[in-house]
């Protein structure tokens, strides 16, 4: 259509036109579709789970239910086998149709999952969506294991896993609690790209891990993750700089860390004390949390002894 | 009967113009894109699945459910949002007589994004408990209010600064953009890790929320906007001669300006509110049309709408079917598919001249 040859003054609406508009809008608004999706008809007897969140996938593997996984998200990197499953993409940009195409009968997700509209669409299609909130307390992780075990009909395995984790936890925490040496001040740096360097402040997940290994978070000036500022780093005077393996690679190894603004003027920089652990291992808060505490503790002890 | 008569008069009214070749061509391309988009996707759809409306088979197969409840509304939504962006771009560029102007420049988009950012960070931080039923609406309504608010402010400030000058309006828009960007930056700083991630997602843009009620609302809005634009296009053409010249041929520039601004705010505010910030289309769709049919607003506005619809529909179809079962943010594809096409068109037009 084009507006050439249009009568210029067309302000008055005729009854017929009003009527037409009304009818058209009524028609548009009343698109009634059969809504009862019998996804049930597609359901096989076998459970098919789409797991969104690395820790949840890890727990499902630990409970011996990996054969029920129909798909996982991009953070499900452990165990290695999980990376072979269909990937539904990044947890925050899920696709309703993509997930439904995997014919799941349960979607289990962390609170990160989204967009909300997509989760609503999946629920509306008759596939239950359960959101299990993440937690950086050990008790919270145990609770998550128990709840997930209930969801996928493996309460006994979940109880066994919880018991095992508790034993491991005791073993991991004992030497830390018994230690008398002063707690090191640690600066945690998260880096996704060379230009984007963030520091873990109060209440960040990194701080939770530091407290469990008896270390101090050197940064107390702000909450959560914030961009690195040289003055804040110097003011924090950390004894150790802690990275994820991935982040350490991105900034260019230990020499790259020392080149970050401010780091060279701290005890950590002067003594080249840089520690790192694999990101999902250190901050996954899954079944490997006790081992992660031990590993982090060892890594910090090792650099502090230099 | 009355309604049918109305419909016939309406169509005959439009058919005079429908004989323009570009319209036929673009409509056909759009139909073809719809056809491809309907078959593309993660869940296989059979011809049978199309028939459920007439057959009323219960229970639905997964293909039928996905087609009618997810895929089709999303396709229509994508085309409508694209049309809205194309139209807004054409109007904005015409108003400023500046081919680089688009709603983003006006500050409309940033206004919406800014309001959304404030909502995500401040409202969540204040601990106000919103009833669950309302939560769905909070962000879109805020974004919409932000867009309209920016536009009203823009108009007031610009008029107070420099009566009737388009340059003043443009500069005010740029200043408001900077202000909005600063507020978004501040929100980014104040946001918790979790809020930050939802903030960044929201600025990426997504058409996943497309649903029939939304499609119906947006269709009505677009039809109403077209109705209104029809009466503005001749005046917009006069404005291309310059403000003084337009005033001499009896155009009330100030009125025209305010009408176009409010219209663009409504259109953009609504689309940004429901699918985040999708750039590029408002800027490029009118250009593509201008290269082919020239700057006459009477053709430019409706054709820019069609081109915008095609670009966004193709981009969204690609975004949801390239990485099955995952999905890629649509903003990536609008530029990825649109930019090369635009460049090719530019060079071919230059050669032709």
mmCIF file of N, CA, C and O in Angstrom, chain A residues 51-56 73 75 91 108-114 119 130-134 144:
data_model
loop_
_atom_site.group_PDB
_atom_site.id
_atom_site.type_symbol
_atom_site.label_atom_id
_atom_site.label_comp_id
_atom_site.label_asym_id
_atom_site.label_seq_id
_atom_site.Cartn_x
_atom_site.Cartn_y
_atom_site.Cartn_z
ATOM 1 N N UNK A 51 18.556 -30.278 32.329
ATOM 2 C CA UNK A 51 19.156 -29.683 33.516
ATOM 3 C C UNK A 51 19.868 -28.385 33.143
ATOM 4 O O UNK A 51 20.721 -28.377 32.250
ATOM 5 N N UNK A 52 19.503 -27.301 33.801
ATOM 6 C CA UNK A 52 20.095 -26.009 33.488
ATOM 7 C C UNK A 52 20.860 -25.506 34.712
ATOM 8 O O UNK A 52 20.270 -25.049 35.690
ATOM 9 N N UNK A 53 22.170 -25.652 34.663
ATOM 10 C CA UNK A 53 23.021 -25.269 35.788
ATOM 11 C C UNK A 53 24.054 -26.362 36.032
ATOM 12 O O UNK A 53 23.693 -27.527 36.217
ATOM 13 N N UNK A 54 25.329 -25.975 36.013
ATOM 14 C CA UNK A 54 26.412 -26.948 36.149
ATOM 15 C C UNK A 54 26.317 -27.793 37.398
ATOM 16 O O UNK A 54 26.510 -29.016 37.357
ATOM 17 N N UNK A 55 25.991 -27.155 38.530
ATOM 18 C CA UNK A 55 25.942 -27.893 39.793
ATOM 19 C C UNK A 55 24.826 -28.933 39.768
ATOM 20 O O UNK A 55 25.006 -30.062 40.244
ATOM 21 N N UNK A 56 23.683 -28.568 39.182
ATOM 22 C CA UNK A 56 22.552 -29.507 39.131
ATOM 23 C C UNK A 56 22.909 -30.727 38.281
ATOM 24 O O UNK A 56 22.632 -31.863 38.658
ATOM 25 N N UNK A 73 22.830 -27.230 29.921
ATOM 26 C CA UNK A 73 23.179 -25.888 29.441
ATOM 27 C C UNK A 73 24.699 -25.775 29.288
ATOM 28 O O UNK A 73 25.430 -26.727 29.523
ATOM 29 N N UNK A 75 26.867 -24.315 31.074
ATOM 30 C CA UNK A 75 27.723 -24.365 32.266
ATOM 31 C C UNK A 75 27.927 -25.794 32.765
ATOM 32 O O UNK A 75 28.666 -26.011 33.704
ATOM 33 N N UNK A 91 22.192 -20.308 29.883
ATOM 34 C CA UNK A 91 21.039 -20.392 30.785
ATOM 35 C C UNK A 91 20.102 -19.184 30.700
ATOM 36 O O UNK A 91 18.922 -19.303 30.974
ATOM 37 N N UNK A 108 14.756 -28.870 35.132
ATOM 38 C CA UNK A 108 15.255 -28.474 36.453
ATOM 39 C C UNK A 108 16.315 -27.404 36.231
ATOM 40 O O UNK A 108 17.246 -27.587 35.443
ATOM 41 N N UNK A 109 16.144 -26.248 36.897
ATOM 42 C CA UNK A 109 16.995 -25.108 36.584
ATOM 43 C C UNK A 109 17.421 -24.355 37.830
ATOM 44 O O UNK A 109 16.758 -24.411 38.861
ATOM 45 N N UNK A 110 18.542 -23.644 37.711
ATOM 46 C CA UNK A 110 18.932 -22.706 38.757
ATOM 47 C C UNK A 110 18.131 -21.430 38.547
ATOM 48 O O UNK A 110 17.475 -21.259 37.530
ATOM 49 N N UNK A 111 18.240 -20.509 39.514
ATOM 50 C CA UNK A 111 17.453 -19.275 39.402
ATOM 51 C C UNK A 111 17.966 -18.377 38.268
ATOM 52 O O UNK A 111 17.299 -17.445 37.872
ATOM 53 N N UNK A 112 19.144 -18.704 37.738
ATOM 54 C CA UNK A 112 19.680 -17.929 36.609
ATOM 55 C C UNK A 112 18.849 -18.097 35.354
ATOM 56 O O UNK A 112 18.892 -17.265 34.458
ATOM 57 N N UNK A 113 18.144 -19.232 35.250
ATOM 58 C CA UNK A 113 17.529 -19.602 33.981
ATOM 59 C C UNK A 113 16.511 -18.563 33.520
ATOM 60 O O UNK A 113 15.792 -17.975 34.316
ATOM 61 N N UNK A 114 16.475 -18.347 32.215
ATOM 62 C CA UNK A 114 15.556 -17.371 31.678
ATOM 63 C C UNK A 114 15.606 -17.392 30.166
ATOM 64 O O UNK A 114 16.236 -18.258 29.588
ATOM 65 N N UNK A 119 10.439 -19.763 30.256
ATOM 66 C CA UNK A 119 10.089 -20.740 31.294
ATOM 67 C C UNK A 119 8.576 -20.874 31.401
ATOM 68 O O UNK A 119 8.047 -21.974 31.554
ATOM 69 N N UNK A 130 11.114 -26.832 37.468
ATOM 70 C CA UNK A 130 11.436 -26.642 38.875
ATOM 71 C C UNK A 130 12.688 -25.786 38.982
ATOM 72 O O UNK A 130 13.682 -26.078 38.316
ATOM 73 N N UNK A 131 12.603 -24.731 39.786
ATOM 74 C CA UNK A 131 13.770 -23.870 39.983
ATOM 75 C C UNK A 131 14.348 -24.143 41.371
ATOM 76 O O UNK A 131 13.647 -24.003 42.372
ATOM 77 N N UNK A 132 15.590 -24.592 41.402
ATOM 78 C CA UNK A 132 16.267 -24.843 42.675
ATOM 79 C C UNK A 132 17.293 -23.731 42.884
ATOM 80 O O UNK A 132 18.270 -23.649 42.157
ATOM 81 N N UNK A 133 17.062 -22.883 43.863
ATOM 82 C CA UNK A 133 17.941 -21.738 44.087
ATOM 83 C C UNK A 133 19.351 -22.197 44.433
ATOM 84 O O UNK A 133 19.540 -23.198 45.122
ATOM 85 N N UNK A 134 20.316 -21.456 43.931
ATOM 86 C CA UNK A 134 21.711 -21.763 44.251
ATOM 87 C C UNK A 134 22.011 -21.289 45.675
ATOM 88 O O UNK A 134 21.288 -20.467 46.226
ATOM 89 N N UNK A 144 20.155 -28.905 48.553
ATOM 90 C CA UNK A 144 19.900 -29.001 47.128
ATOM 91 C C UNK A 144 19.960 -30.451 46.646
ATOM 92 O O UNK A 144 19.143 -30.894 45.839
#
